[in-house]
Short mmCIF file of C-alpha atoms in Angstrom, two decimals:
data_model
loop_
_atom_site.label_atom_id
_atom_site.label_comp_id
_atom_site.label_asym_id
_atom_site.label_seq_id
_atom_site.Cartn_x
_atom_site.Cartn_y
_atom_site.Cartn_z
CA MET A 182 194.83 -26.60 113.53
CA GLU A 183 198.62 -27.14 113.81
CA ASN A 184 201.42 -25.72 115.96
CA SER A 185 198.87 -24.51 118.51
CA HIS A 186 200.09 -23.09 121.82
CA VAL A 187 197.52 -22.40 124.54
CA LEU A 188 197.57 -21.13 128.11
CA GLN A 189 194.49 -21.60 130.27
CA ILE A 190 194.10 -19.48 133.43
CA THR A 191 192.05 -20.89 136.32
CA LYS A 192 193.39 -18.92 139.28
CA ARG A 193 192.45 -15.23 139.26
CA HIS A 194 193.59 -12.36 141.45
CA PHE A 195 191.79 -9.54 139.67
CA SER A 196 188.23 -8.47 138.84
CA ASP A 197 188.23 -5.28 136.68
CA LEU A 198 189.96 -7.06 133.77
CA TYR A 199 191.53 -10.49 133.83
CA LEU A 200 193.03 -12.99 131.43
CA CYS A 201 191.17 -16.26 130.93
CA PHE A 202 193.35 -17.86 128.27
CA CYS A 203 195.60 -17.03 125.36
CA GLY A 204 197.26 -18.78 122.47
CA SER A 205 198.62 -18.76 118.96
CA ALA A 206 198.13 -21.12 116.03
CA LYS A 207 198.84 -21.80 112.40
CA CYS A 208 195.55 -22.94 110.92
CA GLU A 209 195.10 -25.56 108.23
CA PRO A 210 193.16 -24.63 105.07
CA ASN A 211 189.44 -24.17 105.76
CA HIS A 212 189.92 -24.73 109.50
CA SER A 213 186.88 -23.24 111.24
CA PHE A 214 185.09 -22.64 114.50
CA GLY A 215 181.32 -22.70 114.84
CA PRO A 216 178.69 -21.70 114.38
CA GLY A 217 178.99 -21.45 118.14
CA ILE A 218 179.25 -19.17 121.14
CA ARG A 219 181.98 -18.31 123.63
CA ASP A 220 181.65 -17.64 127.36
CA ASN A 221 184.28 -14.89 127.46
CA TYR A 222 185.46 -12.03 125.31
CA ILE A 223 188.12 -13.04 122.79
CA ILE A 224 190.29 -10.92 120.52
CA HIS A 225 191.89 -12.72 117.58
CA TYR A 226 194.69 -10.98 115.73
CA ILE A 227 195.92 -12.27 112.35
CA THR A 228 199.70 -12.42 111.89
CA LYS A 229 199.68 -14.09 108.46
CA GLY A 230 197.23 -15.27 105.81
CA LYS A 231 193.53 -14.55 105.65
CA GLY A 232 190.04 -15.83 106.43
CA LYS A 233 186.44 -14.83 107.12
CA TYR A 234 184.55 -13.90 110.27
CA TYR A 235 180.74 -14.18 110.35
CA VAL A 236 178.60 -12.59 113.07
CA ASN A 237 175.02 -11.27 113.08
CA ASP A 238 174.53 -12.20 109.39
CA THR A 239 177.56 -10.05 108.49
CA CYS A 240 180.75 -11.30 106.82
CA TYR A 241 184.16 -9.71 107.34
CA GLU A 242 187.06 -10.71 105.10
CA LEU A 243 190.17 -10.29 107.20
CA SER A 244 193.91 -10.67 106.61
CA GLN A 245 197.32 -10.01 108.12
CA GLY A 246 197.37 -7.07 110.52
CA GLN A 247 193.64 -7.25 111.17
CA GLY A 248 191.61 -8.83 113.94
CA PHE A 249 188.18 -9.40 115.40
CA LEU A 250 186.33 -9.36 118.70
CA VAL A 251 184.14 -12.25 119.78
CA GLU A 252 181.58 -11.23 122.41
CA PRO A 253 180.21 -13.65 125.01
CA HIS A 254 177.06 -15.57 124.02
CA SER A 255 177.10 -14.14 120.49
CA GLN A 256 176.86 -16.80 117.76
CA VAL A 257 179.88 -16.61 115.45
CA PHE A 258 181.61 -18.57 112.73
CA TYR A 259 185.13 -18.04 111.48
CA GLN A 260 187.14 -19.92 108.90
CA ALA A 261 190.67 -19.87 107.50
CA ASP A 262 191.13 -19.33 103.78
CA LYS A 263 191.46 -22.50 101.70
CA THR A 264 194.64 -21.37 99.88
CA ASN A 265 196.23 -18.88 102.29
CA PRO A 266 195.00 -19.89 105.77
CA TRP A 267 195.52 -17.45 108.56
CA HIS A 268 197.90 -17.69 111.45
CA TYR A 269 196.55 -15.85 114.47
CA LEU A 270 196.99 -15.21 118.14
CA TRP A 271 194.23 -14.69 120.65
CA ILE A 272 193.48 -13.55 124.16
CA GLY A 273 190.37 -14.51 126.11
CA PHE A 274 189.40 -12.16 128.93
CA ASN A 275 186.58 -10.83 131.10
CA GLY A 276 186.00 -8.51 134.04
CA THR A 277 183.65 -6.04 135.63
CA LYS A 278 185.02 -3.16 133.54
CA VAL A 279 185.68 -5.02 130.31
CA THR A 280 182.92 -3.20 128.39
CA GLN A 281 184.33 0.18 129.38
CA TYR A 282 187.87 -0.79 128.44
CA LEU A 283 186.79 -2.18 125.08
CA ASN A 284 184.84 1.01 124.34
CA ASP A 285 187.98 2.97 125.21
CA ILE A 286 189.83 1.26 122.33
CA ASN A 287 186.78 1.46 120.06
CA LEU A 288 185.84 -2.20 120.08
CA ASN A 289 182.22 -3.07 120.78
CA SER A 290 179.09 -4.55 119.19
CA LYS A 291 179.19 -1.91 116.45
CA HIS A 292 182.92 -2.20 115.84
CA LEU A 293 183.83 -5.89 116.01
CA THR A 294 186.79 -5.84 113.64
CA PHE A 295 189.93 -3.74 113.46
CA GLN A 296 193.32 -3.16 111.93
CA CYS A 297 196.49 -2.61 113.96
CA ASN A 298 200.03 -2.23 112.62
CA TYR A 299 201.84 -3.33 115.79
CA SER A 300 201.97 -7.03 114.90
CA GLU A 301 205.38 -7.73 116.44
CA ASP A 302 204.45 -6.04 119.72
CA LEU A 303 201.18 -7.97 120.04
CA ASN A 304 202.84 -11.24 119.18
CA LYS A 305 205.62 -10.67 121.74
CA ILE A 306 203.06 -9.96 124.48
CA VAL A 307 201.19 -13.21 123.81
CA GLN A 308 204.45 -15.19 123.62
CA ASP A 309 205.44 -13.68 126.99
CA MET A 310 202.05 -14.72 128.36
CA LEU A 311 202.61 -18.28 127.11
CA SER A 312 206.11 -18.37 128.63
CA ASN A 313 204.80 -17.53 132.09
CA ASN A 314 202.67 -20.61 132.48
CA ASN A 315 202.85 -21.27 136.21
CA PHE A 316 200.48 -19.86 138.79
CA ALA A 317 202.87 -18.19 141.20
CA THR A 318 201.56 -14.90 142.53
CA SER A 319 204.32 -13.00 140.75
CA ASN A 320 203.24 -14.52 137.44
CA GLN A 321 199.64 -13.54 138.04
CA PHE A 322 200.72 -9.91 138.34
CA LEU A 323 202.90 -10.25 135.25
CA LEU A 324 200.06 -11.73 133.19
CA GLU A 325 197.76 -8.93 134.31
CA SER A 326 200.34 -6.34 133.24
CA LEU A 327 200.74 -8.05 129.86
CA LEU A 328 196.96 -7.99 129.33
CA TYR A 329 196.88 -4.23 129.94
CA ALA A 330 199.92 -3.86 127.65
CA PHE A 331 197.98 -5.69 124.91
CA PHE A 332 195.12 -3.18 125.28
CA SER A 333 197.62 -0.33 125.30
CA ILE A 334 199.12 -1.44 121.96
CA LEU A 335 195.68 -1.73 120.39
CA SER A 336 194.72 1.74 121.59
CA LYS A 337 197.69 3.28 119.75
CA ASP A 338 196.71 2.33 116.21
CA ILE A 339 193.34 0.64 116.01
CA LYS A 340 191.30 1.27 112.86
CA PRO A 341 187.89 -0.13 111.88
CA VAL A 342 187.53 -2.86 109.25
CA LEU A 343 184.23 -2.80 107.44
CA PRO A 344 181.97 -5.68 106.41
CA SER A 345 182.56 -7.11 102.94
CA ASN A 346 178.96 -7.80 101.98
CA ASP A 347 177.55 -4.31 101.41
CA ASN A 348 178.38 -2.21 98.35
CA ASN A 349 177.96 1.03 100.31
CA ASN A 350 181.06 0.10 102.27
CA PHE A 351 183.08 0.85 99.15
CA TYR A 352 182.41 4.57 99.67
CA VAL A 353 183.40 4.45 103.32
CA LYS A 354 186.60 2.52 102.59
CA LYS A 355 187.59 4.98 99.89
CA ALA A 356 186.76 7.91 102.17
CA ILE A 357 188.99 6.46 104.90
CA GLU A 358 191.82 5.99 102.41
CA PHE A 359 191.45 9.63 101.35
CA ILE A 360 191.51 10.82 104.96
CA GLU A 361 194.62 8.79 105.77
CA ASN A 362 196.42 10.21 102.73
CA ASN A 363 195.36 13.81 103.28
CA TYR A 364 194.89 14.38 107.03
CA THR A 365 198.05 16.51 107.20
CA ASN A 366 196.42 19.12 104.91
CA LYS A 367 193.37 21.30 105.23
CA LEU A 368 190.60 18.79 104.78
CA LYS A 369 186.95 19.60 104.18
CA ILE A 370 184.21 17.01 104.32
CA THR A 371 183.05 18.23 100.91
CA ASP A 372 186.50 17.28 99.57
CA ILE A 373 186.06 13.74 100.85
CA ALA A 374 182.53 13.46 99.44
CA LYS A 375 183.71 14.78 96.08
CA TYR A 376 186.54 12.26 95.98
CA VAL A 377 184.19 9.28 96.48
CA CYS A 378 181.53 10.83 94.16
CA ILE A 379 178.66 11.06 96.63
CA THR A 380 176.93 13.92 98.41
CA ARG A 381 178.16 15.21 101.77
CA ASN A 382 174.85 14.20 103.40
CA TYR A 383 175.07 10.66 102.08
CA LEU A 384 178.68 10.38 103.27
CA TYR A 385 177.52 11.47 106.74
CA LEU A 386 174.79 8.80 106.78
CA LEU A 387 177.23 6.07 105.74
CA PHE A 388 179.79 7.01 108.40
CA ARG A 389 177.11 7.11 111.06
CA LYS A 390 175.79 3.71 109.94
CA TYR A 391 179.08 1.82 109.67
CA LEU A 392 181.42 3.65 112.04
CA ASN A 393 178.99 5.31 114.46
CA VAL A 394 180.78 8.65 114.05
CA SER A 395 180.44 11.54 111.63
CA PRO A 396 183.10 12.09 108.95
CA GLN A 397 184.38 15.12 110.88
CA GLU A 398 184.66 13.10 114.09
CA TYR A 399 186.59 10.42 112.23
CA VAL A 400 189.03 12.98 110.84
CA THR A 401 189.57 14.48 114.30
CA ASN A 402 190.05 11.07 115.92
CA TYR A 403 192.56 10.06 113.23
CA ARG A 404 194.57 13.30 113.63
CA ILE A 405 194.68 13.04 117.40
CA THR A 406 195.81 9.41 117.21
CA ARG A 407 198.67 10.39 114.88
CA ALA A 408 199.55 13.29 117.21
CA GLU A 409 199.59 10.93 120.20
CA GLU A 410 202.09 8.67 118.41
CA LEU A 411 204.37 11.61 117.56
CA LEU A 412 204.27 12.93 121.12
CA ASN A 413 205.21 9.49 122.41
CA SER A 414 207.89 8.56 119.88
CA THR A 415 209.59 11.83 118.86
CA THR A 416 210.99 15.03 120.32
CA LEU A 417 209.33 17.19 117.68
CA SER A 418 207.95 20.51 118.90
CA ILE A 419 204.23 20.82 119.63
CA GLU A 420 203.94 23.28 116.75
CA THR A 421 205.58 20.83 114.33
CA ILE A 422 203.30 18.01 115.46
CA SER A 423 200.31 20.33 115.14
CA ASN A 424 201.22 21.12 111.52
CA SER A 425 202.00 17.49 110.78
CA CYS A 426 198.51 16.47 111.89
CA GLY A 427 196.60 19.05 109.91
CA TYR A 428 196.31 21.82 112.49
CA GLN A 429 197.75 25.13 111.34
CA ASP A 430 196.98 26.75 114.69
CA PRO A 431 198.69 25.08 117.68
CA LEU A 432 196.03 26.51 120.03
CA VAL A 433 193.25 24.81 118.06
CA PHE A 434 195.31 21.60 118.12
CA ALA A 435 195.82 21.83 121.88
CA LYS A 436 192.12 22.33 122.47
CA ALA A 437 191.17 19.40 120.23
CA PHE A 438 193.80 17.15 121.81
CA LYS A 439 192.69 17.96 125.35
CA ALA A 440 189.04 17.34 124.45
CA LYS A 441 189.94 13.81 123.33
CA LYS A 442 192.70 12.85 125.74
CA GLY A 443 192.06 14.94 128.85
CA PHE A 444 195.53 16.50 128.68
CA THR A 445 197.12 19.23 126.63
CA PRO A 446 199.83 17.97 124.25
CA SER A 447 202.54 19.25 126.60
CA GLN A 448 200.94 17.61 129.63
CA TYR A 449 200.48 14.37 127.75
CA ARG A 450 204.14 14.28 126.67
CA LYS A 451 205.36 14.89 130.22
CA LYS A 452 203.12 12.19 131.61
CA PHE A 453 203.67 9.44 129.04
CA SER A 454 206.79 9.99 126.92
CA GLN A 455 209.29 9.01 129.66
CA GLU A 456 207.71 5.59 129.87
CA TYR A 457 207.80 5.27 126.10
CA PHE A 458 211.44 6.18 125.77
CA TYR A 459 212.37 3.92 128.70
CA ASN A 460 210.67 0.98 126.93
CA GLN A 461 212.44 1.83 123.70
CA ILE A 462 215.84 1.93 125.38
CA THR A 463 215.14 -1.31 127.25
CA ASN A 464 214.05 -3.09 124.05
CA ASN A 465 217.13 -1.88 122.16
CA LYS A 466 219.38 -3.35 124.84
CA LYS A 467 217.87 -6.78 124.48
#
């Protein structure tokens, strides 16, 4: 491993969720860890290149913009590609509520890998963590806020990445592609099944097996995630956002959004958009 930068945390002020260490590295070809276990939770996020992650007899082929969760005391092995080795960043963490927080962003034993398109934001957070490498009380609070910011970024755009060693995953991958390209329109589960050339019942079984949700739940979750982004980052009307996310009836959209987020779209925008726009303005001034 070359150009590795690591921060180890030994002094802790918090218990719900706390940072144990973080770092970034450019890996040499075939650089690997394991088989071995870790004592804390670790999220690796790939900023360049590719490699493989093995856990529970399952192989995930991962590349730029994707990442993986290592759970404590779970035997894992991961290795950089021999021709295009990955560069990645990582955060190690733990806490009394870590399982709850990971479930909130859809990372757990059933969903160990993910894709997120906010590479620059995640990289900046880790670099800020590495820059604040003394143990003053003010820095402890700053590191804690950066850890929550890392989780916040993941929650905006996290998507599952499926194992690469099961042919049935082909159908799920193609179904997800179809959903992402057509979620703005009226979308029936039969349309998805027809596109991937399997029955609706078989599609349901595959989604439950690999994603732990039904196809309909996945469509709803995807639409609400897109709506959340638009509420945060634009001044589009609720009706326009509703239509943009596949809901022809704004009342149906509002009901679905509240069921997932606990707020109506209007309430959500009032509560969170000011913070978003403040951050955007602040970043633009830098």
